[in-house]
Backbone as numpy.savetxt, mean C-alpha at the origin, in Angstrom:
# Nx Ny Nz CAx CAy CAz Cx Cy Cz
-15.00 25.59 11.94 -16.17 24.96 11.33 -15.82 24.34 9.98
-14.94 25.04 9.27 -14.53 24.51 7.97 -13.84 23.17 8.11
-12.94 23.03 9.10 -12.24 21.77 9.32 -13.21 20.68 9.78
-14.21 21.07 10.60 -15.19 20.08 11.05 -16.02 19.55 9.88
-16.42 20.46 8.99 -17.17 20.02 7.80 -16.31 19.12 6.93
-15.04 19.49 6.79 -14.12 18.68 5.99 -13.97 17.28 6.59
-13.79 17.22 7.94 -13.64 15.93 8.60 -14.92 15.10 8.51
-16.08 15.77 8.66 -17.36 15.05 8.57 -17.57 14.48 7.17
-17.20 15.27 6.16 -17.33 14.80 4.79 -16.43 13.61 4.51
-15.19 13.67 5.02 -14.28 12.54 4.81 -14.76 11.30 5.54
-15.32 11.48 6.75 -15.82 10.33 7.51 -17.00 9.69 6.80
-17.91 10.52 6.27 -19.06 9.97 5.54 -18.60 9.25 4.28
-17.64 9.84 3.57 -17.12 9.18 2.37 -16.43 7.87 2.70
-15.67 7.84 3.81 -14.99 6.61 4.20 -15.99 5.51 4.55
-17.10 5.89 5.19 -18.12 4.91 5.55 -18.73 4.28 4.30
-19.02 5.11 3.31 -19.59 4.60 2.06 -18.61 3.68 1.35
-17.33 4.09 1.30 -16.33 3.27 0.62 -16.16 1.92 1.31
-16.09 1.92 2.64 -15.94 0.67 3.37 -17.15 -0.24 3.15
-18.35 0.35 3.08 -19.55 -0.46 2.80 -19.46 -1.07 1.41
-19.01 -0.29 0.42 -18.88 -0.81 -0.93 -17.83 -1.91 -1.00
-16.71 -1.71 -0.31 -15.67 -2.74 -0.29 -16.19 -4.01 0.35
-16.88 -3.87 1.48 -17.43 -5.04 2.16 -18.43 -5.77 1.28
-19.27 -5.01 0.57 -20.26 -5.62 -0.32 -19.58 -6.36 -1.47
-18.54 -5.74 -2.03 -17.80 -6.39 -3.11 -17.15 -7.69 -2.63
-16.62 -7.67 -1.41 -16.01 -8.89 -0.86 -17.07 -9.96 -0.66
-18.21 -9.57 -0.12 -19.28 -10.54 0.13 -19.71 -11.22 -1.18
-19.86 -10.41 -2.23 -20.27 -10.97 -3.52 -19.14 -11.80 -4.14
-17.92 -11.26 -4.08 -16.80 -11.91 -4.73 -16.49 -13.29 -4.18
-16.48 -13.42 -2.84 -16.12 -14.72 -2.27 -17.20 -15.78 -2.56
-18.41 -15.33 -2.82 -19.46 -16.29 -3.14 -19.48 -16.68 -4.62
-18.71 -15.97 -5.42 -18.57 -16.34 -6.82 -17.42 -17.32 -7.04
-16.58 -17.51 -5.99 -15.48 -18.46 -6.11 -16.04 -19.88 -6.10
-15.64 -20.73 -7.05 -16.16 -22.10 -7.06 -15.81 -22.84 -5.78
-16.71 -23.71 -5.36 -16.46 -24.50 -4.17 -17.46 -24.21 -3.06
-17.44 -25.04 -2.06 -18.35 -24.93 -0.93 -17.62 -24.25 0.23
-18.10 -23.10 0.72 -17.44 -22.46 1.86 -17.37 -23.35 3.09
-18.34 -24.24 3.25 -18.32 -25.13 4.40 -17.09 -26.04 4.37
-16.65 -26.43 3.17 -15.45 -27.25 3.07 -14.23 -26.48 3.53
-14.17 -25.18 3.19 -13.05 -24.36 3.65 -13.05 -24.26 5.17
-14.23 -24.15 5.78 -14.33 -24.09 7.23 -13.81 -25.38 7.87
-14.10 -26.50 7.23 -13.70 -27.80 7.78 -12.27 -28.18 7.42
-11.56 -27.29 6.70 -10.16 -27.58 6.40 -9.87 -27.84 4.94
-10.83 -27.61 4.06 -10.61 -27.79 2.64 -11.14 -29.12 2.15
-11.13 -29.30 0.79 -11.66 -30.54 0.21 -10.93 -31.78 0.72
-9.66 -31.64 1.09 -8.90 -32.80 1.56 -9.27 -33.27 2.94
-10.12 -32.52 3.63 -10.49 -32.91 4.99 -11.43 -34.11 5.01
-12.11 -34.37 3.89 -13.05 -35.49 3.77 -14.11 -35.43 4.86
-14.63 -34.23 5.09 -15.67 -34.05 6.10 -16.95 -34.74 5.67
-17.66 -35.26 6.63 -18.92 -35.95 6.33 -20.00 -34.94 5.99
-21.05 -35.38 5.28 -22.17 -34.46 4.99 -22.77 -33.86 6.25
-22.81 -34.64 7.34 -23.36 -34.11 8.59 -22.49 -32.98 9.14
-21.17 -33.15 9.06 -20.26 -32.12 9.55 -20.36 -30.86 8.71
-20.50 -31.02 7.39 -20.64 -29.86 6.51 -21.95 -29.13 6.81
-23.00 -29.89 7.03 -24.30 -29.26 7.35 -24.22 -28.50 8.66
-23.51 -29.06 9.65 -23.36 -28.39 10.93 -22.56 -27.10 10.78
-21.54 -27.12 9.93 -20.74 -25.92 9.69 -21.57 -24.84 9.01
-22.40 -25.24 8.05 -23.26 -24.26 7.38 -24.24 -23.63 8.37
-24.78 -24.44 9.25 -25.72 -23.90 10.24 -25.02 -22.98 11.22
-23.81 -23.33 11.65 -23.08 -22.52 12.63 -22.73 -21.15 12.07
-22.35 -21.10 10.79 -21.91 -19.85 10.19 -23.02 -19.17 9.38
-24.23 -19.69 9.44 -25.35 -19.06 8.75 -25.33 -19.24 7.25
-24.58 -20.21 6.74 -24.48 -20.42 5.30 -25.71 -21.11 4.72
-26.58 -21.59 5.59 -27.81 -22.21 5.11 -28.96 -21.22 5.05
-28.67 -19.96 5.39 -29.68 -18.91 5.34 -29.74 -18.31 3.93
-30.85 -17.63 3.58 -30.89 -16.92 2.29 -29.76 -15.90 2.19
-29.38 -15.59 0.95 -28.23 -14.72 0.72 -28.42 -13.35 1.38
-29.63 -12.80 1.30 -29.85 -11.48 1.90 -29.69 -11.53 3.41
-30.13 -12.61 4.04 -29.96 -12.76 5.49 -28.47 -12.89 5.82
-27.74 -13.64 5.01 -26.29 -13.76 5.22 -25.62 -12.39 5.11
-26.09 -11.58 4.15 -25.52 -10.25 3.96 -25.78 -9.37 5.18
-26.99 -9.44 5.73 -27.31 -8.67 6.93 -26.45 -9.11 8.11
-26.27 -10.40 8.27 -25.42 -10.92 9.34 -23.98 -10.47 9.15
-23.53 -10.50 7.91 -22.17 -10.10 7.57 -21.92 -8.64 7.94
-22.84 -7.74 7.54 -22.68 -6.32 7.85 -22.82 -6.06 9.35
-23.72 -6.78 10.00 -23.89 -6.59 11.44 -22.63 -6.91 12.22
-21.94 -7.98 11.83 -20.68 -8.32 12.50 -19.61 -7.27 12.23
-19.54 -6.77 10.99 -18.53 -5.76 10.67 -18.76 -4.48 11.46
-20.03 -4.09 11.63 -20.32 -2.89 12.40 -19.83 -3.04 13.84
-19.90 -4.25 14.37 -19.40 -4.52 15.74 -17.91 -4.82 15.77
-17.25 -4.67 14.60 -15.82 -4.98 14.45 -15.54 -6.44 14.79
-16.50 -7.29 14.49 -16.35 -8.73 14.68 -16.05 -9.35 13.32
-14.77 -9.63 13.07 -14.37 -10.22 11.80 -14.38 -11.74 11.84
-14.74 -12.29 12.97 -14.85 -13.73 13.06 -13.52 -14.42 13.31
-13.52 -15.72 13.07 -12.36 -16.57 13.33 -11.84 -17.11 12.00
-10.54 -17.11 11.87 -9.92 -17.63 10.64 -10.24 -19.10 10.46
-10.70 -19.46 9.26 -10.99 -20.85 8.99 -9.72 -21.71 9.08
-8.61 -21.19 8.58 -7.40 -21.99 8.49 -6.62 -22.02 9.80
-6.51 -20.87 10.47 -5.67 -20.77 11.67 -6.44 -20.97 12.96
-7.76 -20.89 12.89 -8.63 -21.12 14.05 -8.40 -20.10 15.17
-7.93 -18.92 14.83 -7.75 -17.83 15.78 -8.56 -16.63 15.32
-8.93 -15.72 16.24 -9.66 -14.51 15.81 -8.88 -13.72 14.77
-9.58 -13.21 13.77 -8.93 -12.48 12.69 -8.19 -11.24 13.21
-8.82 -10.49 14.11 -8.19 -9.29 14.65 -6.89 -9.63 15.38
-6.88 -10.76 16.07 -5.68 -11.18 16.78 -4.55 -11.51 15.81
-4.89 -12.21 14.74 -3.87 -12.56 13.73 -3.35 -11.30 13.05
-4.26 -10.39 12.69 -3.84 -9.15 12.05 -2.97 -8.32 12.98
-3.27 -8.33 14.27 -2.45 -7.59 15.22 -1.03 -8.13 15.30
-0.85 -9.42 15.03 0.48 -10.02 15.07 1.30 -9.70 13.82
0.65 -9.72 12.65 1.40 -9.54 11.41 1.40 -8.10 10.93
0.48 -7.29 11.43 0.36 -5.91 10.95 1.62 -5.08 11.14
2.27 -5.09 12.32 3.47 -4.26 12.48 4.56 -4.56 11.46
4.66 -5.82 11.03 5.68 -6.19 10.05 5.44 -5.50 8.71
4.20 -5.53 8.25 3.88 -4.93 6.95 3.91 -3.41 7.01
3.39 -2.83 8.10 3.39 -1.37 8.23 4.81 -0.84 8.26
5.69 -1.47 9.04 7.08 -1.01 9.11 7.78 -1.14 7.76
7.52 -2.24 7.06 8.12 -2.41 5.73 7.62 -1.35 4.76
6.32 -1.08 4.76 5.74 -0.09 3.84 6.22 1.32 4.16
6.27 1.67 5.44 6.73 3.01 5.82 8.20 3.23 5.46
9.04 2.22 5.71 10.44 2.34 5.34 10.60 2.46 3.82
9.81 1.69 3.08 9.87 1.78 1.61 9.39 3.14 1.13
8.35 3.69 1.76 7.84 5.01 1.36 8.87 6.09 1.62
9.50 6.06 2.79 10.53 7.06 3.10 11.73 6.92 2.18
12.13 5.68 1.90 13.26 5.46 0.99 12.94 5.96 -0.41
11.73 5.70 -0.88 11.32 6.16 -2.20 11.34 7.69 -2.27
10.88 8.37 -1.22 10.90 9.83 -1.20 12.32 10.37 -1.22
13.23 9.73 -0.47 14.64 10.18 -0.46 15.24 10.03 -1.85
15.02 8.88 -2.48 15.53 8.68 -3.83 14.93 9.69 -4.80
13.63 9.92 -4.70 12.96 10.84 -5.62 13.49 12.27 -5.46
13.68 12.70 -4.21 14.21 14.04 -3.98 15.63 14.17 -4.53
16.45 13.16 -4.30 17.83 13.20 -4.80 17.86 13.22 -6.33
17.07 12.37 -6.96 17.06 12.32 -8.42 16.50 13.60 -9.02
15.45 14.16 -8.39 14.87 15.39 -8.89 15.86 16.55 -8.76
16.58 16.61 -7.62 17.57 17.66 -7.44 18.73 17.51 -8.43
19.14 16.26 -8.68 20.24 16.03 -9.62 19.85 16.41 -11.04
18.56 16.32 -11.37 18.12 16.65 -12.72 18.30 18.14 -13.04
18.44 18.97 -12.00 18.60 20.41 -12.24 19.92 20.71 -12.94
20.95 19.93 -12.62 22.28 20.18 -13.18 22.65 19.17 -14.27
21.72 18.33 -14.65 22.04 17.30 -15.64 22.14 17.89 -17.04
23.03 17.33 -17.83 23.12 17.70 -19.24 21.95 17.09 -20.00
21.85 17.41 -21.28 20.75 16.85 -22.06 20.83 15.33 -22.09
22.05 14.80 -22.27 22.20 13.35 -22.26 21.88 12.78 -20.88
22.33 13.46 -19.83 22.04 13.00 -18.48 20.55 13.02 -18.18
19.86 14.06 -18.66 18.41 14.14 -18.45 17.70 13.01 -19.19
18.14 12.70 -20.40 17.55 11.61 -21.17 17.79 10.26 -20.48
19.03 10.09 -19.99 19.35 8.84 -19.30 18.54 8.71 -18.01
18.45 9.82 -17.27 17.69 9.78 -16.03 16.22 9.50 -16.28
15.66 10.09 -17.31 14.26 9.85 -17.64 14.02 8.40 -18.01
14.96 7.80 -18.73 14.83 6.39 -19.10 14.88 5.49 -17.87
15.80 5.81 -16.95 15.91 5.02 -15.72 14.63 5.14 -14.89
14.06 6.34 -14.82 12.83 6.54 -14.06 11.69 5.71 -14.63
11.56 5.71 -15.95 10.47 4.96 -16.59 10.63 3.46 -16.34
11.87 2.98 -16.48 12.12 1.55 -16.27 11.85 1.17 -14.82
12.33 2.01 -13.89 12.13 1.72 -12.46 10.65 1.70 -12.11
9.88 2.63 -12.67 8.46 2.71 -12.35 7.68 1.52 -12.91
8.19 0.93 -13.99 7.45 -0.14 -14.67 7.86 -1.55 -14.25
9.00 -1.68 -13.57 9.52 -3.02 -13.28 8.63 -3.72 -12.25
8.28 -4.98 -12.45 7.46 -5.72 -11.47 8.24 -6.02 -10.20
7.55 -6.06 -9.08 8.22 -6.31 -7.80 8.88 -7.69 -7.75
8.19 -8.71 -8.27 8.75 -10.06 -8.16 10.03 -10.17 -8.97
10.09 -9.52 -10.15 11.30 -9.58 -10.97 12.43 -8.80 -10.31
12.14 -7.62 -9.82 13.16 -6.81 -9.16 13.69 -7.50 -7.93
12.80 -8.11 -7.15 13.25 -8.84 -5.96 14.19 -9.98 -6.32
13.85 -10.72 -7.38 14.70 -11.83 -7.81 16.07 -11.33 -8.26
16.10 -10.22 -9.00 17.37 -9.66 -9.46 18.22 -9.20 -8.29
17.61 -8.52 -7.33 18.37 -8.05 -6.17 18.92 -9.21 -5.35
18.15 -10.29 -5.25 18.64 -11.48 -4.53 19.84 -12.08 -5.25
19.74 -12.22 -6.57 20.85 -12.80 -7.33 22.10 -11.93 -7.24
21.93 -10.59 -7.26 23.08 -9.69 -7.26 23.71 -9.58 -5.88
22.90 -9.23 -4.87 23.46 -8.90 -3.56 23.57 -10.10 -2.62
22.86 -11.18 -2.91 22.93 -12.36 -2.05 23.74 -13.48 -2.69
23.31 -13.91 -3.89 23.97 -15.05 -4.52 25.35 -14.69 -5.06
25.47 -13.52 -5.72 26.74 -13.15 -6.36 27.71 -12.48 -5.38
27.27 -11.41 -4.74 28.15 -10.63 -3.87 28.17 -11.14 -2.43
27.10 -11.76 -2.00 27.04 -12.28 -0.64 26.97 -11.20 0.43
26.48 -10.02 0.08 26.45 -8.90 1.03 25.23 -8.95 1.95
24.11 -9.41 1.42 22.86 -9.33 2.16 22.15 -10.68 2.14
21.35 -10.98 3.16 20.62 -12.26 3.18 19.53 -12.29 2.12
19.29 -13.47 1.59 18.28 -13.63 0.54 16.87 -13.63 1.09
16.71 -13.95 2.37 15.40 -13.93 3.01 15.46 -13.05 4.24
14.33 -12.63 4.69 14.26 -11.78 5.87 14.53 -12.64 7.11
15.66 -12.40 7.75 16.04 -13.18 8.94 15.77 -12.43 10.24
15.02 -11.33 10.17 14.70 -10.58 11.37 15.70 -9.51 11.73
16.81 -9.43 10.99 17.83 -8.42 11.27 17.61 -7.18 10.40
18.37 -6.11 10.70 18.28 -4.89 9.89 18.74 -5.17 8.46
19.77 -6.01 8.31 20.26 -6.34 6.97 19.21 -7.08 6.16
18.40 -7.88 6.84 17.36 -8.62 6.13 16.23 -7.75 5.62
16.15 -6.50 6.10 15.12 -5.58 5.64 15.52 -4.83 4.37
16.81 -4.76 4.09 17.29 -3.88 3.02 16.73 -4.28 1.66
16.84 -5.53 1.29 16.37 -5.94 -0.03 14.85 -5.83 -0.17
14.04 -6.26 0.82 12.60 -6.03 0.68 12.23 -4.56 0.56
12.90 -3.69 1.32 12.61 -2.25 1.25 12.97 -1.70 -0.12
14.13 -2.07 -0.65 14.54 -1.60 -1.97 13.60 -2.12 -3.06
13.15 -3.36 -2.92 12.24 -3.92 -3.92 10.94 -3.14 -3.99
10.44 -2.71 -2.85 9.22 -1.90 -2.84 9.48 -0.45 -3.22
10.63 0.09 -2.80 10.87 1.53 -2.92 11.28 1.96 -4.33
12.07 1.17 -5.03 12.63 1.62 -6.31 11.56 1.90 -7.38
10.57 1.02 -7.59 9.52 1.39 -8.57 8.76 2.64 -8.17
8.46 2.78 -6.90 7.75 3.97 -6.44 8.61 5.21 -6.60
9.91 5.10 -6.35 10.80 6.25 -6.51 10.84 6.73 -7.96
10.82 5.79 -8.90 10.80 6.18 -10.30 9.53 6.94 -10.65
8.41 6.51 -10.11 7.14 7.19 -10.38 7.12 8.58 -9.73
7.54 8.68 -8.47 7.55 9.98 -7.78 8.51 10.96 -8.44
9.65 10.46 -8.91 10.62 11.34 -9.56 10.05 11.94 -10.84
9.31 11.14 -11.60 8.69 11.66 -12.82 7.72 12.79 -12.49
6.95 12.63 -11.41 6.02 13.68 -11.01 6.75 14.94 -10.56
7.82 14.76 -9.79 8.51 15.89 -9.20 9.38 16.63 -10.19
9.98 15.90 -11.12 10.95 16.54 -12.02 10.29 17.60 -12.89
9.15 17.29 -13.48 8.48 18.26 -14.34 8.00 19.47 -13.54
7.45 19.21 -12.34 6.99 20.32 -11.50 8.16 21.16 -11.03
9.28 20.51 -10.74 10.45 21.24 -10.28 11.01 22.13 -11.38
11.05 21.61 -12.60 11.54 22.40 -13.72 10.68 23.65 -13.93
9.35 23.46 -13.82 8.43 24.59 -13.97 8.61 25.59 -12.84
8.76 25.08 -11.60 8.89 25.97 -10.44 10.19 26.77 -10.50
11.28 26.14 -10.94 12.58 26.81 -10.96 12.65 27.88 -12.05
11.80 27.79 -13.05 11.81 28.80 -14.12 10.65 29.79 -13.98
9.92 29.72 -12.87 8.76 30.60 -12.66 9.21 31.99 -12.20
8.26 32.90 -12.12 8.57 34.28 -11.77 9.11 34.41 -10.35
8.53 33.66 -9.40 9.01 33.82 -8.03 10.43 33.29 -7.86
10.81 32.26 -8.63 12.18 31.76 -8.56 13.15 32.75 -9.20
12.75 33.33 -10.32 13.60 34.33 -10.97 13.77 35.55 -10.08
12.71 35.94 -9.38 12.80 37.07 -8.47 13.73 36.76 -7.30
13.68 35.53 -6.80 14.57 35.14 -5.71 16.02 35.14 -6.16
16.28 34.68 -7.37 17.65 34.72 -7.90 18.12 36.16 -8.06
17.20 37.05 -8.46 17.57 38.46 -8.62 17.90 39.10 -7.28
17.33 38.56 -6.18 17.65 39.09 -4.85 18.96 38.57 -4.32
19.60 37.70 -5.07 20.91 37.21 -4.66 20.94 35.80 -4.12
19.81 35.12 -4.11 19.79 33.74 -3.62 20.43 32.82 -4.66
21.15 31.81 -4.15 21.77 30.85 -5.05 20.71 29.90 -5.60
21.11 29.13 -6.61 20.17 28.17 -7.20 19.76 27.11 -6.18
20.73 26.72 -5.33 20.41 25.72 -4.31 19.45 26.28 -3.28
19.63 27.54 -2.89 18.71 28.17 -1.95 17.30 28.27 -2.53
17.21 28.64 -3.80 15.91 28.71 -4.45 15.25 27.34 -4.50
16.07 26.32 -4.72 15.54 24.95 -4.76 14.92 24.56 -3.42
15.65 24.77 -2.32 15.17 24.35 -1.02 14.03 25.22 -0.50
14.07 26.53 -0.77 13.09 27.44 -0.19 11.81 27.56 -1.03
11.94 27.38 -2.33 10.79 27.62 -3.20 10.46 26.43 -4.10
11.45 25.97 -4.83 11.19 24.94 -5.85 10.70 23.63 -5.26
11.34 23.20 -4.16 11.01 21.89 -3.60 9.57 21.84 -3.11
9.10 22.93 -2.49 7.74 22.94 -1.96 6.72 22.75 -3.08
6.89 23.45 -4.18 5.95 23.34 -5.30 6.12 22.02 -6.05
7.36 21.55 -6.14 7.59 20.30 -6.86 7.04 19.10 -6.10
7.02 19.20 -4.75 6.60 18.06 -3.95 5.09 17.88 -3.93
4.33 18.93 -4.27 2.87 18.84 -4.17 2.26 17.74 -5.03
2.63 17.62 -6.33 2.03 16.54 -7.13 2.37 15.16 -6.57
3.62 14.98 -6.12 3.99 13.69 -5.56 3.31 13.45 -4.22
3.19 14.51 -3.41 2.53 14.39 -2.12 1.07 14.00 -2.27
0.40 14.55 -3.28 -1.01 14.22 -3.50 -1.20 12.76 -3.87
-0.13 12.11 -4.35 -0.21 10.70 -4.73 0.30 9.77 -3.64
0.68 10.34 -2.47 1.27 9.52 -1.42 0.26 8.51 -0.87
-1.02 8.92 -0.76 -2.02 7.97 -0.30 -2.13 6.78 -1.22
-2.18 7.05 -2.52 -2.20 5.95 -3.49 -0.92 5.14 -3.39
0.23 5.84 -3.20 1.52 5.16 -3.15 1.58 4.20 -1.98
1.10 4.65 -0.81 1.14 3.77 0.36 0.24 2.57 0.16
-0.91 2.79 -0.47 -1.80 1.66 -0.76 -1.13 0.68 -1.72
-0.41 1.20 -2.70 0.27 0.31 -3.64 1.39 -0.46 -2.94
2.01 0.16 -1.94 3.05 -0.55 -1.18 2.44 -1.70 -0.39
1.26 -1.47 0.18 0.59 -2.55 0.91 0.25 -3.71 -0.02
-0.21 -3.40 -1.23 -0.51 -4.47 -2.18 0.77 -5.12 -2.69
1.83 -4.31 -2.89 3.11 -4.88 -3.31 3.72 -5.76 -2.26
3.37 -5.51 -0.99 3.91 -6.33 0.09 3.47 -7.79 -0.03
2.33 -8.03 -0.69 1.87 -9.42 -0.90 2.94 -10.20 -1.65
3.49 -9.59 -2.69 4.52 -10.25 -3.50 5.85 -10.25 -2.78
6.25 -9.11 -2.24 7.57 -8.97 -1.63 7.72 -9.89 -0.41
6.68 -9.95 0.41 6.78 -10.82 1.59 6.85 -12.29 1.19
6.23 -12.64 0.07 6.34 -14.02 -0.40 7.73 -14.29 -0.96
8.30 -13.33 -1.72 9.62 -13.51 -2.32 10.70 -13.65 -1.25
10.62 -12.82 -0.20 11.67 -12.79 0.82 11.28 -13.56 2.08
10.22 -14.37 2.00 9.79 -15.20 3.13 9.65 -14.36 4.40
9.02 -13.21 4.26 8.86 -12.30 5.39 7.42 -12.41 5.93
7.26 -12.64 7.23 5.90 -12.69 7.77 5.26 -11.31 7.74
3.98 -11.27 7.41 3.29 -9.98 7.34 1.89 -10.13 6.80
1.25 -8.99 6.62 -0.14 -8.97 6.17 -0.26 -9.52 4.75
0.75 -9.27 3.91 0.70 -9.74 2.54 0.68 -11.25 2.44
1.57 -11.89 3.17 1.60 -13.36 3.16 0.33 -13.93 3.77
-0.19 -13.26 4.81 -1.44 -13.73 5.42 -2.59 -13.65 4.42
-2.63 -12.56 3.63 -3.68 -12.42 2.63 -3.54 -13.48 1.54
-2.33 -13.71 1.08 -2.11 -14.72 0.05 -2.55 -16.10 0.53
-2.18 -16.45 1.75 -2.59 -17.75 2.29 -4.09 -17.83 2.45
-4.72 -16.71 2.87 -6.17 -16.70 3.07 -6.90 -16.89 1.75
-6.42 -16.25 0.69 -7.06 -16.40 -0.62 -6.93 -17.83 -1.12
-5.75 -18.42 -0.97 -5.53 -19.78 -1.46 -6.38 -20.80 -0.70
-6.59 -20.54 0.59 -7.38 -21.48 1.41 -8.84 -21.09 1.52
-9.23 -20.01 0.81 -10.59 -19.48 0.83 -11.03 -19.16 2.26
-10.14 -18.53 2.98 -10.39 -18.13 4.36 -11.13 -16.78 4.33
-12.45 -16.83 4.22 -13.25 -15.63 4.00 -13.08 -14.58 5.11
-13.11 -14.96 6.39 -12.93 -13.93 7.43 -11.60 -13.20 7.33
-10.52 -13.91 7.01 -9.21 -13.26 6.89 -9.17 -12.34 5.68
-9.69 -12.79 4.56 -9.72 -11.95 3.35 -10.51 -10.68 3.62
-11.66 -10.83 4.27 -12.51 -9.67 4.57 -11.79 -8.69 5.48
-11.21 -9.18 6.56 -10.53 -8.30 7.51 -9.38 -7.55 6.89
-8.54 -8.24 6.12 -7.36 -7.61 5.53 -7.77 -6.60 4.46
-8.75 -6.96 3.62 -9.18 -6.05 2.56 -9.80 -4.78 3.13
-10.63 -4.91 4.16 -11.24 -3.73 4.77 -10.19 -2.88 5.48
-9.23 -3.51 6.10 -8.18 -2.75 6.75 -7.35 -1.97 5.72
-7.03 -2.62 4.60 -6.27 -1.93 3.57 -7.03 -0.72 3.03
-8.35 -0.89 2.85 -9.16 0.24 2.39 -9.18 1.37 3.41
-9.29 1.03 4.70 -9.30 2.05 5.75 -7.96 2.78 5.81
-6.86 2.04 5.68 -5.54 2.68 5.69 -5.40 3.62 4.52
-5.86 3.19 3.36 -5.76 4.03 2.17 -6.49 5.36 2.38
-7.71 5.28 2.89 -8.47 6.52 3.09 -7.86 7.40 4.17
-7.31 6.79 5.22 -6.68 7.57 6.28 -5.45 8.30 5.76
-4.64 7.62 4.96 -3.43 8.25 4.42 -3.81 9.34 3.41
-4.86 9.11 2.63 -5.31 10.13 1.69 -5.76 11.39 2.43
-6.50 11.21 3.52 -6.94 12.36 4.31 -5.74 13.07 4.93
-4.76 12.31 5.40 -3.57 12.92 6.00 -2.78 13.73 4.98
-2.57 13.17 3.80 -1.82 13.89 2.77 -2.57 15.13 2.30
-3.89 15.05 2.24 -4.66 16.24 1.86 -4.50 17.33 2.91
-4.49 16.93 4.19 -4.27 17.91 5.25 -2.89 18.54 5.17
-1.88 17.74 4.84 -0.53 18.28 4.69 -0.46 19.23 3.51
-1.15 18.89 2.42 -1.20 19.79 1.26 -1.78 21.15 1.65
-2.83 21.14 2.46 -3.45 22.39 2.87 -2.48 23.24 3.68
-1.63 22.59 4.48 -0.66 23.32 5.29 0.46 23.88 4.43
0.97 23.03 3.49 2.10 23.46 2.66 1.70 24.53 1.65
0.57 24.33 1.03 0.18 25.24 -0.06 -1.35 25.30 -0.11
-1.98 26.10 0.76 -3.45 26.10 0.84 -4.13 26.36 -0.49
-3.57 27.25 -1.30 -4.22 27.58 -2.57 -4.19 26.42 -3.54
-3.20 25.53 -3.38 -3.08 24.42 -4.34 -3.71 23.15 -3.88
-4.20 23.16 -2.60 -4.81 21.93 -2.09 -6.20 21.78 -2.65
-6.68 20.52 -2.65 -8.02 20.27 -3.14 -9.01 20.76 -2.11
-10.16 21.21 -2.57 -11.22 21.62 -1.65 -12.00 20.42 -1.18
């Protein structure tokens, strides 16, 4: 019953959040200067006649009062009808189904890579000297703060232009994934390492760790059996936010490396004022964020029930 109440609460909260996101999108796209009917007809350069613009407004309900448009907008979303892309002239769900696997695979690989780096750096900090700890802390701060577009450009210049080891753009091969994954993973790894390092230091000097050492366990055994579990909790609780940030970072990374995906589709939709595409991608990103947050909270409850959020 407790899990059912928890799931029901999360579902109700997700419904409210999605409604708020949809409402914000509805208001936001109507604050953008310009006539939505022109975007439907192909943009200002289409030179559509007044009659054609009027027909487009009538077809999409743009000639109705704003409240009626809002009701129509929500009604379609409830039926999972995101409409047809103004620019591509294909159903939004169909387009998202084509580009979604590219972005999801990139984000998941970046998340796993960031966790591997964070675990390695946090473990290395246990044996670091004072100078090494200071240097590592500086590297973590810089990595966490560096913008994706700048890091991507630097990696391209180093590994593609100078060394010639990796392709500068995503060519569909495994090698073409390395630089985009590193561009997304390195800033996140710096942030996760900062969270884990302090928790790990506290866990390794706690009473249960000292008791384990007194029983004859090595420092490495204490790290894997006790310290890592407690150190990972703060970083794990931020994994939902981290995955959401990777999805938003993919907008930049996919543009830098000419990689097809949800990020590039969103960028093109915003530039062309493709309201159905913007709405579909934004709502999907919000749904993914809430799903990952619920998943990480469930994992927290399994790893450390007393430390998980209620």
